[in-house]
Short mmCIF file of C-alpha atoms in Angstrom, two decimals:
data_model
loop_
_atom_site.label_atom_id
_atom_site.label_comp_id
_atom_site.label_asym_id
_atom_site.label_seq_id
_atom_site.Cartn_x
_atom_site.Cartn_y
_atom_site.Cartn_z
CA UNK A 1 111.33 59.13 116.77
CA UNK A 2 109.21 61.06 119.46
CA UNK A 3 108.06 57.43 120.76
CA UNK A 4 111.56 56.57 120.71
CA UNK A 5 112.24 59.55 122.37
CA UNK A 6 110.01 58.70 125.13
CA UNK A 7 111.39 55.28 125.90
CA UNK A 8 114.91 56.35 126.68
CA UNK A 9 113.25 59.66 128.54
CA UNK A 10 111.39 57.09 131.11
CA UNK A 11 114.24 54.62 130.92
CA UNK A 12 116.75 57.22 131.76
CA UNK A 13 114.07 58.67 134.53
CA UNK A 14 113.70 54.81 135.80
CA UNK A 15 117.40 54.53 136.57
CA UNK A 16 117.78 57.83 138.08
CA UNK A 17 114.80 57.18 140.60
CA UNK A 18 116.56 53.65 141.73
CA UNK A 19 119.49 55.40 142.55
CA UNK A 20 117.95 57.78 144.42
CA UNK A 21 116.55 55.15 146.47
CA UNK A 22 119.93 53.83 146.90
CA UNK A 23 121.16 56.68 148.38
CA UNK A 24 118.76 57.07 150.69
CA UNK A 25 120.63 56.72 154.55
CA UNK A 26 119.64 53.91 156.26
CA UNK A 27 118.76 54.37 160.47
CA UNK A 28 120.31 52.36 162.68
CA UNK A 29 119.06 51.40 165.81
CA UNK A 30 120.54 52.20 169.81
CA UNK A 31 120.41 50.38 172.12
CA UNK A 32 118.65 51.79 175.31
CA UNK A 33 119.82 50.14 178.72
CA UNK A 34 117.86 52.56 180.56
CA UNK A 35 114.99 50.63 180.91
CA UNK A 36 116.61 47.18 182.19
CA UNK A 37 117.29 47.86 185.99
CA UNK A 38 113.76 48.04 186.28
CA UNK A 39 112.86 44.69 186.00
CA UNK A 40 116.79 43.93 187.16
CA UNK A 41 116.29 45.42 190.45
CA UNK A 42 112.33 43.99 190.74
CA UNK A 43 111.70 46.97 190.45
CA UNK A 44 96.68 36.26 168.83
CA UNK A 45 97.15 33.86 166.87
CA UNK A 46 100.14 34.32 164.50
CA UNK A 47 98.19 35.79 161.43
CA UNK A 48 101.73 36.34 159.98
CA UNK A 49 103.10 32.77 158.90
CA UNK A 50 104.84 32.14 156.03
CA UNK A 51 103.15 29.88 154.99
CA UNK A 52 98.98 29.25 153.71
CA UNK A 53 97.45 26.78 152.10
CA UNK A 54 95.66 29.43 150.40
CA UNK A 55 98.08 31.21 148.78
CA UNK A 56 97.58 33.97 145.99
CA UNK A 57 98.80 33.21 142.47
CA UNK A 58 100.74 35.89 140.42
CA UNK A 59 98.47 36.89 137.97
CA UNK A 60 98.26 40.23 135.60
CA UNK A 61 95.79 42.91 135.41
CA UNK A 62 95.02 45.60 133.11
CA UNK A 63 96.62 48.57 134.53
CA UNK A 64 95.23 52.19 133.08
CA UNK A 65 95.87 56.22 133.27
CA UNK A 66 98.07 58.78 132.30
CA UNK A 67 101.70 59.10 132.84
CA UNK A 68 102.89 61.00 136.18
CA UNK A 69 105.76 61.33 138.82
CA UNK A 70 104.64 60.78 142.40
CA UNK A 71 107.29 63.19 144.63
CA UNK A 72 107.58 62.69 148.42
CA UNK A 73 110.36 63.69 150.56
CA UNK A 74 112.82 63.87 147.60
CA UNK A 75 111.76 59.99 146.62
CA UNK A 76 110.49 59.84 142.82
CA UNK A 77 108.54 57.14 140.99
CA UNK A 78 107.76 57.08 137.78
CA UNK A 79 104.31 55.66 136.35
CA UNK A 80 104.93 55.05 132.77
CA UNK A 81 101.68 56.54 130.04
CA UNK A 82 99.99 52.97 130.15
CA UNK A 83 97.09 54.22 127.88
CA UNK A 84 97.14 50.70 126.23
CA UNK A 85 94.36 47.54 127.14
CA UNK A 86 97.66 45.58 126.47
CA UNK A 87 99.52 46.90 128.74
CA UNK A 88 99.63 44.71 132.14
CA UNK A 89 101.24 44.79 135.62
CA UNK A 90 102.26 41.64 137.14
CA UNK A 91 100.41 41.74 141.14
CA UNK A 92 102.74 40.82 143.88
CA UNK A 93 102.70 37.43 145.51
CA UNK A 94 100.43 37.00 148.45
CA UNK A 95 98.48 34.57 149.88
CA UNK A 96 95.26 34.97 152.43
CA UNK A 97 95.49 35.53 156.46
CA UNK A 98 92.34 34.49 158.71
CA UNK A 99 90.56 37.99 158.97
CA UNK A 100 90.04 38.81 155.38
CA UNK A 101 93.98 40.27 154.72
CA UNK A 102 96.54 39.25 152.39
CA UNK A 103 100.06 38.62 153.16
CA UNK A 104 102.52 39.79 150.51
CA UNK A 105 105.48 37.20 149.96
CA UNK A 106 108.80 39.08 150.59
CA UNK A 107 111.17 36.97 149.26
CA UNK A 108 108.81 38.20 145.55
CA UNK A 109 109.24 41.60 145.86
CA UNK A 110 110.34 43.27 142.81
CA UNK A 111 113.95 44.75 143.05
CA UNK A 112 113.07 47.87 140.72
CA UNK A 113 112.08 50.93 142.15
CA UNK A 114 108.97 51.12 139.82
CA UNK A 115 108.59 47.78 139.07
CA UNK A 116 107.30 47.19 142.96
CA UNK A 117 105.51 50.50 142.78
CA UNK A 118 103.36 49.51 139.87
CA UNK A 119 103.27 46.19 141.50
CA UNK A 120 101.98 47.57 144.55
CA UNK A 121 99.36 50.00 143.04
CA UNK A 122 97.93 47.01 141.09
CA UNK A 123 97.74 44.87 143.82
CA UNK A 124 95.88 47.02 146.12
CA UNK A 125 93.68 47.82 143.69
CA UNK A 126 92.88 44.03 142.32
CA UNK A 127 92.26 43.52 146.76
CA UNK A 128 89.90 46.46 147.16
CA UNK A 129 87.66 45.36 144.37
CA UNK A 130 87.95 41.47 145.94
CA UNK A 131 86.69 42.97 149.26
CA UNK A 132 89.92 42.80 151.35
CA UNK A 133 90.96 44.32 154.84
CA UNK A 134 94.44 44.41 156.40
CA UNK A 135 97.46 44.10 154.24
CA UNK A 136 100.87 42.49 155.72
CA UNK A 137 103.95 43.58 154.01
CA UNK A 138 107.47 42.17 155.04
CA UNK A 139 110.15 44.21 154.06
CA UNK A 140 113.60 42.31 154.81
CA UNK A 141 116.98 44.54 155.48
CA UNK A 142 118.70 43.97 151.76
CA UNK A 143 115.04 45.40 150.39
CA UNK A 144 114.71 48.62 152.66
CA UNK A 145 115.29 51.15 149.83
CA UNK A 146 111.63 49.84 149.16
CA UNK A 147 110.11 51.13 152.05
CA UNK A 148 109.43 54.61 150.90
CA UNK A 149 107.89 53.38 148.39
CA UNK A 150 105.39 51.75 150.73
CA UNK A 151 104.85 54.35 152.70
CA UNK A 152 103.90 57.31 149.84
CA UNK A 153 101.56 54.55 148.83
CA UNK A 154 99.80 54.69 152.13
CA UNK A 155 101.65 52.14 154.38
CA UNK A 156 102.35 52.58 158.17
CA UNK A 157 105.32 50.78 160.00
CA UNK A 158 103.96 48.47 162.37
CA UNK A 159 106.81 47.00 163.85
CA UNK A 160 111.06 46.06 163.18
CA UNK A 161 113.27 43.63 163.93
CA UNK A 162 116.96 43.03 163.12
CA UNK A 163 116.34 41.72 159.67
CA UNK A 164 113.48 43.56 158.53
CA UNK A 165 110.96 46.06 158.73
CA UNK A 166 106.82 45.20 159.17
CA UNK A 167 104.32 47.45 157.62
CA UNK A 168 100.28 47.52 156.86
CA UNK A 169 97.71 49.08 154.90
CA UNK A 170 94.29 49.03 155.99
CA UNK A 171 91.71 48.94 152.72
CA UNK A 172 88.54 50.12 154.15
CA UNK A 173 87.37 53.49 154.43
CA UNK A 174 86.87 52.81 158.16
CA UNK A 175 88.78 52.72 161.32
CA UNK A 176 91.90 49.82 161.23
CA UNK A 177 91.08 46.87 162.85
CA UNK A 178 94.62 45.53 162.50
CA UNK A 179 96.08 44.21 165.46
CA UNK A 180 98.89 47.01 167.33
CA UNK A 181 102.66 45.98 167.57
CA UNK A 182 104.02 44.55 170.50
CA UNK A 183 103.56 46.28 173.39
CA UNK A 184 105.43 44.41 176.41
CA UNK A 185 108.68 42.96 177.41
CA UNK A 186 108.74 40.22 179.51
CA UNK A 187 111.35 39.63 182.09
CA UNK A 188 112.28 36.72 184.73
CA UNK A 189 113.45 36.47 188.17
CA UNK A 190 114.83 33.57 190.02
CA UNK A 191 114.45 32.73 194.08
CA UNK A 192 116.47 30.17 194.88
CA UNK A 193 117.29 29.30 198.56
CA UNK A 194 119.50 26.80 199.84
CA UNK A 195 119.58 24.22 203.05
CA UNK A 196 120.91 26.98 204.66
CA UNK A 197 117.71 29.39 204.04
CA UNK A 198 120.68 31.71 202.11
CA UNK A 199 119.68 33.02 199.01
CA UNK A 200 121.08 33.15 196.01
CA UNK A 201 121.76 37.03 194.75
CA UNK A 202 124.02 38.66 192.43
CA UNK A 203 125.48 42.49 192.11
CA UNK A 204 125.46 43.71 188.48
CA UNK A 205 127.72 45.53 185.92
CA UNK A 206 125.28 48.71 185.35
CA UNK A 207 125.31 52.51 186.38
CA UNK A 208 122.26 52.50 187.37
CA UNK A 209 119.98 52.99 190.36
CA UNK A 210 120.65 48.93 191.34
CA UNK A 211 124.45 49.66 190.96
CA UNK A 212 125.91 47.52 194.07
CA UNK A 213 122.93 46.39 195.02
CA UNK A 214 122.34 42.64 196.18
CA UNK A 215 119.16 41.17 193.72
CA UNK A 216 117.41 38.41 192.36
CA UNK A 217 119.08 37.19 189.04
CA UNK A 218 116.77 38.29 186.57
CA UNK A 219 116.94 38.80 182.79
CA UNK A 220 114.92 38.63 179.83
CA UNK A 221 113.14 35.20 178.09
CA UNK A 222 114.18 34.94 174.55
CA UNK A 223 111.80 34.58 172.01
CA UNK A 224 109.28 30.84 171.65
CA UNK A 225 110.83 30.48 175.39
CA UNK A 226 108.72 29.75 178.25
CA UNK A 227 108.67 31.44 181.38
CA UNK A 228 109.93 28.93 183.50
CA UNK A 229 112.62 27.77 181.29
CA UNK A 230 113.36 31.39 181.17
CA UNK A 231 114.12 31.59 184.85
CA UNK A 232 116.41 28.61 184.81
CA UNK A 233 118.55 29.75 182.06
CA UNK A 234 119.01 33.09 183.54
CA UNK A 235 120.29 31.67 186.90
CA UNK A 236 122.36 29.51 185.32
CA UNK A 237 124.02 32.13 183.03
CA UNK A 238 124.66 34.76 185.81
CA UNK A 239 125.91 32.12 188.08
CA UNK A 240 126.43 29.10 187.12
CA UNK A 241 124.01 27.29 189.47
CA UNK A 242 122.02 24.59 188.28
CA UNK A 243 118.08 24.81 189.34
CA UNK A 244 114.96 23.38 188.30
CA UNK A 245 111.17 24.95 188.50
CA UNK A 246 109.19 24.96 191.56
CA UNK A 247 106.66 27.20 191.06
CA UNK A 248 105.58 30.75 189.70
CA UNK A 249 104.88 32.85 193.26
CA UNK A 250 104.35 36.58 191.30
CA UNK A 251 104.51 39.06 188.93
CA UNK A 252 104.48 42.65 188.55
CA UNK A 253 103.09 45.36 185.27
CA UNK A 254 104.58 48.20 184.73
CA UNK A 255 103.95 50.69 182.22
CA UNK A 256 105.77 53.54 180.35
CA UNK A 257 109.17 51.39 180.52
CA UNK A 258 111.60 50.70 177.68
CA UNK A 259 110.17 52.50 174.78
CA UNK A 260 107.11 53.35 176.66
CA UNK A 261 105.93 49.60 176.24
CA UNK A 262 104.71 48.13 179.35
CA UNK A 263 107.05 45.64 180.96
CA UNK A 264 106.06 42.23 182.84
CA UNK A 265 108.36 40.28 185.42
CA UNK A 266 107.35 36.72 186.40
CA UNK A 267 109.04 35.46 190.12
CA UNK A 268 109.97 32.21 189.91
CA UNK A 269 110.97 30.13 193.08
CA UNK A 270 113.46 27.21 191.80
CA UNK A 271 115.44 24.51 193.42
CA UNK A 272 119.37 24.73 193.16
CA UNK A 273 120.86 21.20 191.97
CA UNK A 274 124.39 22.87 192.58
CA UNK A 275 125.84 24.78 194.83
CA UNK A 276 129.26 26.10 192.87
CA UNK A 277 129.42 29.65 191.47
CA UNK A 278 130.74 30.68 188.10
CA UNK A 279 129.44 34.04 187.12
CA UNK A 280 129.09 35.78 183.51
CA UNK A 281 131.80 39.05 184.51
CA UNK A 282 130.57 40.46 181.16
CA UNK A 283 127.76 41.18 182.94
CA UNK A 284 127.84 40.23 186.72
CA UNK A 285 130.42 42.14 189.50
CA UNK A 286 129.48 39.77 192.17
CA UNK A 287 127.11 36.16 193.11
CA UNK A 288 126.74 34.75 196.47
CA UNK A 289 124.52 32.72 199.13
CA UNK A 290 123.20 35.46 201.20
CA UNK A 291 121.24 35.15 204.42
CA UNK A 292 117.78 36.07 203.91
CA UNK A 293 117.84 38.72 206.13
CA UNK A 294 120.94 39.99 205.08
CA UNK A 295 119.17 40.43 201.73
CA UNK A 296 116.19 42.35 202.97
CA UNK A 297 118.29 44.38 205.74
CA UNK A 298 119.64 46.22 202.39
CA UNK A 299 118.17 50.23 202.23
CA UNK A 300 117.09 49.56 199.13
CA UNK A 301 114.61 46.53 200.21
CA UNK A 302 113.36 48.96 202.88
CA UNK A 303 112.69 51.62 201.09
CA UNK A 304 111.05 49.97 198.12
CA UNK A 305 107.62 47.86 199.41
CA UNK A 306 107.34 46.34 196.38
CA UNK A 307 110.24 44.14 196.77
CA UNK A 308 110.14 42.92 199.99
CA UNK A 309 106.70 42.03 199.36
CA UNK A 310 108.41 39.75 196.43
CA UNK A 311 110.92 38.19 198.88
CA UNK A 312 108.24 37.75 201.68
CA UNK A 313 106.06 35.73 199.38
CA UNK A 314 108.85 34.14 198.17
CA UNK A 315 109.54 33.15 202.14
CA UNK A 316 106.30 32.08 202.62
CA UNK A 317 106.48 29.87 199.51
CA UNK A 318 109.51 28.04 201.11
CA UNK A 319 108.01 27.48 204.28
CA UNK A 320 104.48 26.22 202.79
CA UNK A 321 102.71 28.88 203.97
CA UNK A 322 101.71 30.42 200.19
CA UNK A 323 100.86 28.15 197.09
CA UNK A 324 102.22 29.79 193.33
CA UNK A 325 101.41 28.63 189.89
CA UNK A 326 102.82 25.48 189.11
CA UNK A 327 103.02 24.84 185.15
CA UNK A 328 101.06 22.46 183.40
CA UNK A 329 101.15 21.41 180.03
CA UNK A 330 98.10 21.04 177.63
CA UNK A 331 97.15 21.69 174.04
CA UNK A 332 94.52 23.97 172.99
CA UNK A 333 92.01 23.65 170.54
CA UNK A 334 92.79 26.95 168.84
CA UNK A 335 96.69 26.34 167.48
CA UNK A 336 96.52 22.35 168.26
CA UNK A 337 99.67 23.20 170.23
CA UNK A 338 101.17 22.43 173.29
CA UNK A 339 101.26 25.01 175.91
CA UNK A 340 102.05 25.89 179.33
CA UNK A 341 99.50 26.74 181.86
CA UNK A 342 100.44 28.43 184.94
CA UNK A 343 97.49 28.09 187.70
CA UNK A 344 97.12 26.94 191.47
CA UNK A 345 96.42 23.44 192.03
CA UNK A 346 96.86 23.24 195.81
CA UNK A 347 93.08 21.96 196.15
CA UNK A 348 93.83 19.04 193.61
CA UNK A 349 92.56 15.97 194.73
#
C-alpha cells in the first residue's frame, strides 16, 4: 500500500508540474522601428543542419539517485526514487555537429514535463562521459513550456526566431567556445540614374529623423538572398522600376544599432530597364527622378558627410572615374557551394 501510495503521490505531483508549465505566460516580441532610418537614410559554416549522416541513435541508460524536486522560479520537476539497476531513461535524439557537439532533434522532444527533464539529465550525462563540447537544442514555438526546463538544467538562449527558440550548453569545465548569435543586420541601397543624370529617390512613411527627406531606396535582404539581388528587389518594390546590377561602389558599419547589433549597408549602383513609377504607399509617401544636384542641395546631404560621400562615389562610378565590386560567381571548397564574390576586376586582362 505505501508503494502504491507513492505511485499516485508522484503521478499526481507529475500532472501538477505540467500544468504549471502550461501556465507559464508566454513573451511576445515588439517590433522596434527605431533602428531602420539608419540604414534608410544612409545613414561559419552552418553547424546547425538538420540533417547528419552521423546521427545519434535513441538508446537507454541506467539512470541512478534518490528522489528530489528541483524548484526554480516557481517551475517544479519531479525526479522519481530511481534506486533500481532496472530502471532506465530513454536519451534524446541527437546526432553529431563538426566541432565535437551534438545536436538534439526537436521534432523528438518529449512532451512531458519530466519525461524531457529526465531525458535531458541523461543525455548530458551519457555526452560528458563520451567527451562532448557544445550542445544545440531547438526548441520550436508549440514546445516553449520546455524551455525552463532547459534553462534550470544549465542552458543559455542563444538566439529566436518566429517559430522557435535556440539554446546551448557548453560541457566543459572551461570557457564556451560556442559560436555568439547573430550580431548584424544587413541592409541595401540602390543608385540608379537615368539618361537624364536624374536619380531615382523616394520619401518614406516614418516619423523619424529622414521624415520628408529625398533618399536612396534602401531596405533590408531577406534571408539566403544575395546582396545584389537584394538591391534590385528593393527598388523594384518601393517603385516599381525595373533595374539590373552594375556594380557594388560601398558600404558602411555601424555599431550599437537595432538591438545594439551592428548594422551593414551595401551601395549598389544599378541600371533602370524602366522608367514608370508605381510605389508601395504602405510604405512610400513619394518616388521620383531627381536631378542630382537637386538631391545633394538637400540640408540633410550637407550636413551629413557621410552621404554625400555615398552619392559622390556613386557619381564618379557613372562617369568612369571610380571602379566598385562587380559580383562573380564561384564555388568554394569548404560548402561545395556556389557563391558570390564581390571584388574589383578593373585590371582584368
Amino acid at each position: 500500500m505505501v508503494m502504491m501510495a507513492a505511485v499516485v503521490d508522484a503521478c499526481q505531483w507529475s500532472g501538477f508540474c505540467i500544468q504549471r508549465l502550461k501556465e507559464q505566460p508566454r513573451s511576445s516580441g515588439a517590433k522596434d522601428c527605431s533602428f531602420k532610418c539608419l540604414s534608410k537614410g544612409f545613414l561559419q559554416k552552418s553547424i546547425l543542419s538538420t540533417t547528419s549522416s552521423t546521427q545519434l541513435k535513441s538508446s537507454t541508460v541506467p539512470l541512478h539517485g534518490g528522489s528530489y524536486v528541483h524548484k526554480k522560479k516557481g517551475i517544479h520537476v519531479l525526479s522519481p526514487n530511481i534506486s533500481s539497476p532496472s530502471m532506465r531513461v530513454e536519451l534524446l535524439d541527437a546526432w553529431d555537429d563538426d566541432y565535437d557537439g551534438v545536436i538534439i532533434n526537436p521534432e523528438s522532444l518529449p512532451l512531458s514535463a519530466n519525461a524531457f527533464a529526465l531525458a535531458l539529465r541523461a543525455s548530458l550525462s551519457n555526452w560528458k562521459l563520451k567527451g562532448k563540447k557544445g550542445v544545440w537544442l531547438k526548441i520550436l514555438l508549440d514546445q516553449a513550456d520546455l524551455v525552463p526546463i532547459a534553462i534550470q538544467e544549465g542552458f543559455y538562449y542563444h538566439h529566436a526566431e518566429s517559430g522557435y527558440v535556440m539554446l546551448t550548453y557548453w560541457i566543459p569545465n572551461e570557457p564556451s567556445m560556442l559560436p555568439a548569435s547573430p550580431s548584424h543586420q544587413i541592409g541595401v541601397g540602390g543608385f540608379v540614374l537615368n539618361n537624364k543624370r536624374e536619380v531615382l529617390v523616394v520619401k518614406e512613411k516614418c516619423p523619424c529623423s529622414c521624415s520628408g527627406l529625398w533618399k536612396l531606396p534602401t531596405g533590408y535582404i531577406n534571408k539566403s538572398e544575395d546582396v545584389f539581388t537584394g538591391a534590385i528587389r528593393e527598388v523594384k518594390e518601393e517603385t516599381g522600376v525595373d533595374t539590373i546590377f552594375l556594380e557594388l561602389v560601398a558600404f558602411r558599419h555601424a555599431h550599437l544599432v537595432a538591438f545594439e547589433n551592428s548594422d551593414l549597408l551595401f551601395v549598389c549602383m544599378l541600371k533602370p530597364l524602366s522608367f514608370e513609377i508605381t510605389i508601395d504607399e504602405k510604405e512610400i509617401q513619394a518616388a521620383k527622378w531627381m536631378p542630382i544636384d537637386e538631391l545633394i542641395g538637400q540640408p540633410f546631404y550637407q550636413e551629413d558627410h557621410m552621404s554625400k560621400k555615398v552619392i559622390d562615389i556613386c557619381m564618379s562610378a557613372y562617369e568612369d572615374r571610380y571602379s566598385g565590386f562587380i559580383a562573380n560567381q564561384l564555388t568554394s571548397k569548404i560548402d561545395g557551394k556556389l557563391s558570390y564574390l564581390y571584388y574589383n576586376d578593373s585590371n582584368k586582362n
